[in-house]
XYZ file of C-alpha atoms in Angstrom:
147
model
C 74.300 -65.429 30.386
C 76.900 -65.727 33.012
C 80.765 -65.324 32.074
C 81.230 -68.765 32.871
C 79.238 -70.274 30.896
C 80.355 -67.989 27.747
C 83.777 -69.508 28.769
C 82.496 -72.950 28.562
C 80.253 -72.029 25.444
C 83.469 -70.747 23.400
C 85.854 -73.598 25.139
C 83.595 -76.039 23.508
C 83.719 -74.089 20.252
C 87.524 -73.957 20.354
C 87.515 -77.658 20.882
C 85.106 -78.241 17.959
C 87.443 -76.606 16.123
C 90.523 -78.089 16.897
C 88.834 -81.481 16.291
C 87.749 -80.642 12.971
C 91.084 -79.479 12.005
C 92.610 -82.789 13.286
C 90.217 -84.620 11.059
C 90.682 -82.743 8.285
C 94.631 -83.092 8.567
C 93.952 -86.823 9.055
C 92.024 -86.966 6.025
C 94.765 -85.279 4.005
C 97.198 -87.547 5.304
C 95.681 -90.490 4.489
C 94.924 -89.407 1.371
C 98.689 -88.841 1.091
C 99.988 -92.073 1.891
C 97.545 -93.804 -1.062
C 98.664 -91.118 -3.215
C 102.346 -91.775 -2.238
C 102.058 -95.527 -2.170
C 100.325 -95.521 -5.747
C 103.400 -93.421 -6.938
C 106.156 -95.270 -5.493
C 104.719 -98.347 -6.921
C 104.218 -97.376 -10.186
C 107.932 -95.454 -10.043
C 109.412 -98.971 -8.751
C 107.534 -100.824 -11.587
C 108.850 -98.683 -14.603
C 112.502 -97.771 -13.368
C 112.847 -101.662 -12.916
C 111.083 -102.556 -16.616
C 113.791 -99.786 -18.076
C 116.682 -101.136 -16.248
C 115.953 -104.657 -17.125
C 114.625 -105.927 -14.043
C 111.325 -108.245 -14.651
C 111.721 -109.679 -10.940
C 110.650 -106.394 -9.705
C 107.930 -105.717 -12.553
C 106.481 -109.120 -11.857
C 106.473 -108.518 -8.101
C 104.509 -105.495 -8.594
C 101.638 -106.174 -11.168
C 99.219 -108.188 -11.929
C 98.114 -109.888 -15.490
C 94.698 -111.247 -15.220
C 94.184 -111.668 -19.469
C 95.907 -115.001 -18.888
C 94.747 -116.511 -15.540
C 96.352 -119.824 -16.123
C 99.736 -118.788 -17.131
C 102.397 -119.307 -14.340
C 104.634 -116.748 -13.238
C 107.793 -118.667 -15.104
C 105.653 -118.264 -17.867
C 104.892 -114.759 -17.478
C 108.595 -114.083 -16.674
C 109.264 -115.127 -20.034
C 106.842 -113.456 -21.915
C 108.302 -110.263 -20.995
C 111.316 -111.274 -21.481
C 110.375 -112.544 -25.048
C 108.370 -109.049 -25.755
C 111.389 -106.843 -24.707
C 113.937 -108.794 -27.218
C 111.361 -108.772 -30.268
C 110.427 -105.487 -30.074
C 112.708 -102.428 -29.670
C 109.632 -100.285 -30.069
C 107.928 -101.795 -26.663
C 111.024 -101.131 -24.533
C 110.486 -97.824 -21.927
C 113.433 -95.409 -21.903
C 111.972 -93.318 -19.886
C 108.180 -92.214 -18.298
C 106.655 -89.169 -16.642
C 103.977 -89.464 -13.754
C 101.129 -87.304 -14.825
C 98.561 -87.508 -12.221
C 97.599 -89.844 -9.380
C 94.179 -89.562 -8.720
C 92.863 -91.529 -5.549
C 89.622 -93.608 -5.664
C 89.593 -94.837 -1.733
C 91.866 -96.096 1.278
C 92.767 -99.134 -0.815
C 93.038 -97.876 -5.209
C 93.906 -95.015 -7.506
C 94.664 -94.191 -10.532
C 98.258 -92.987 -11.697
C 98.041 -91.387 -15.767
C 101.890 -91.703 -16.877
C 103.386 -91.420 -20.182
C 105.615 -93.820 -21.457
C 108.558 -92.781 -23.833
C 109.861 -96.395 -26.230
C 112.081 -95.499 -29.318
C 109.071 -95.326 -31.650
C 106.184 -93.742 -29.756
C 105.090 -91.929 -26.756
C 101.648 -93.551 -25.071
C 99.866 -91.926 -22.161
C 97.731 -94.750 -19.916
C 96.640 -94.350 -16.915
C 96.655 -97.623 -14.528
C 94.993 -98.849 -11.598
C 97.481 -99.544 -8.752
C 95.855 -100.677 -5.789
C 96.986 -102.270 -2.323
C 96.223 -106.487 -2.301
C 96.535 -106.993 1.186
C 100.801 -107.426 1.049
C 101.321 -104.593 -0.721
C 100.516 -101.895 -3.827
C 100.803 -103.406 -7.351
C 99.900 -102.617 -10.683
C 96.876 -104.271 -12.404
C 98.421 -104.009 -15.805
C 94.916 -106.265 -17.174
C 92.880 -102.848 -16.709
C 95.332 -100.225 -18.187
C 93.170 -97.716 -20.246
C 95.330 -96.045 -23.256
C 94.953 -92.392 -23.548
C 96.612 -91.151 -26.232
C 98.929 -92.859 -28.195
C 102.134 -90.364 -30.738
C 104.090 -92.190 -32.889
C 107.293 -91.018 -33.395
């Protein structure tokens, strides 16, 4: 074999290689930004809901158990829940784990910190075409200490 074509032969290699890396990095990235975008939303959501501010929880999650309720409605209930029951307000949460399905969903496990308990659930957060929200309908409850 000729040293010119051992040239090209390892040039192509090299390129392979770089291209793979590339890919790999863009993979990692992207995986990133869902990870990042699941985490911001869910740290938006719950530094809003202990602050007060059910603008910004409604904004970012969805409620599907009651598909005919209007968001006034919905407003309210939370509203309504927070004042009846010490016990369900957050004072604080820790992000556990965000755990990416595809481009578009993860999962983010948190635990939740109220006055009476401490609840780990892990919730889908996913992107609906505006933006990432919540789907509070399809929480799943982990573990559950009462204080």
């Amino acid at each position: 074999m000729s040293i010119s074509k051992r040239i090209i032969g390892l040039s192509g290699i090299g390129l392979l290689t770089i291209a793979l890396l590339i890919g790999i990095a863009q993979q990692s990235f992207a995986s990133q930004k869902v990870e990042d975008a699941a985490r911001d939303t869910v740290t938006k959501v719950f530094d809003a809901a202990i602050s007060g501010d059910y603008e910004t929880v409604l904004e970012y999650t969805i409620d599907e158990r009651h598909p005919q309720i209007t968001k006034e409605q919905r407003r309210q209930n939370i509203i309504d829940e927070q004042k009846q029951s010490s016990q369900l307000r957050v004072n604080r949460y820790d992000i556990l784990s965000v755990e990416k399905v595809n481009d578009k969903k993860a999962y983010v496990t948190i635990k939740v910190y109220s006055p009476k308990n401490e609840l780990t659930v892990k919730y889908p957060v996913f992107y609906n075409g505006i933006k990432w929200v919540i789907d509070i309908t399809n929480s799943i409850s982990i573990k559950d200490n009462g204080r």
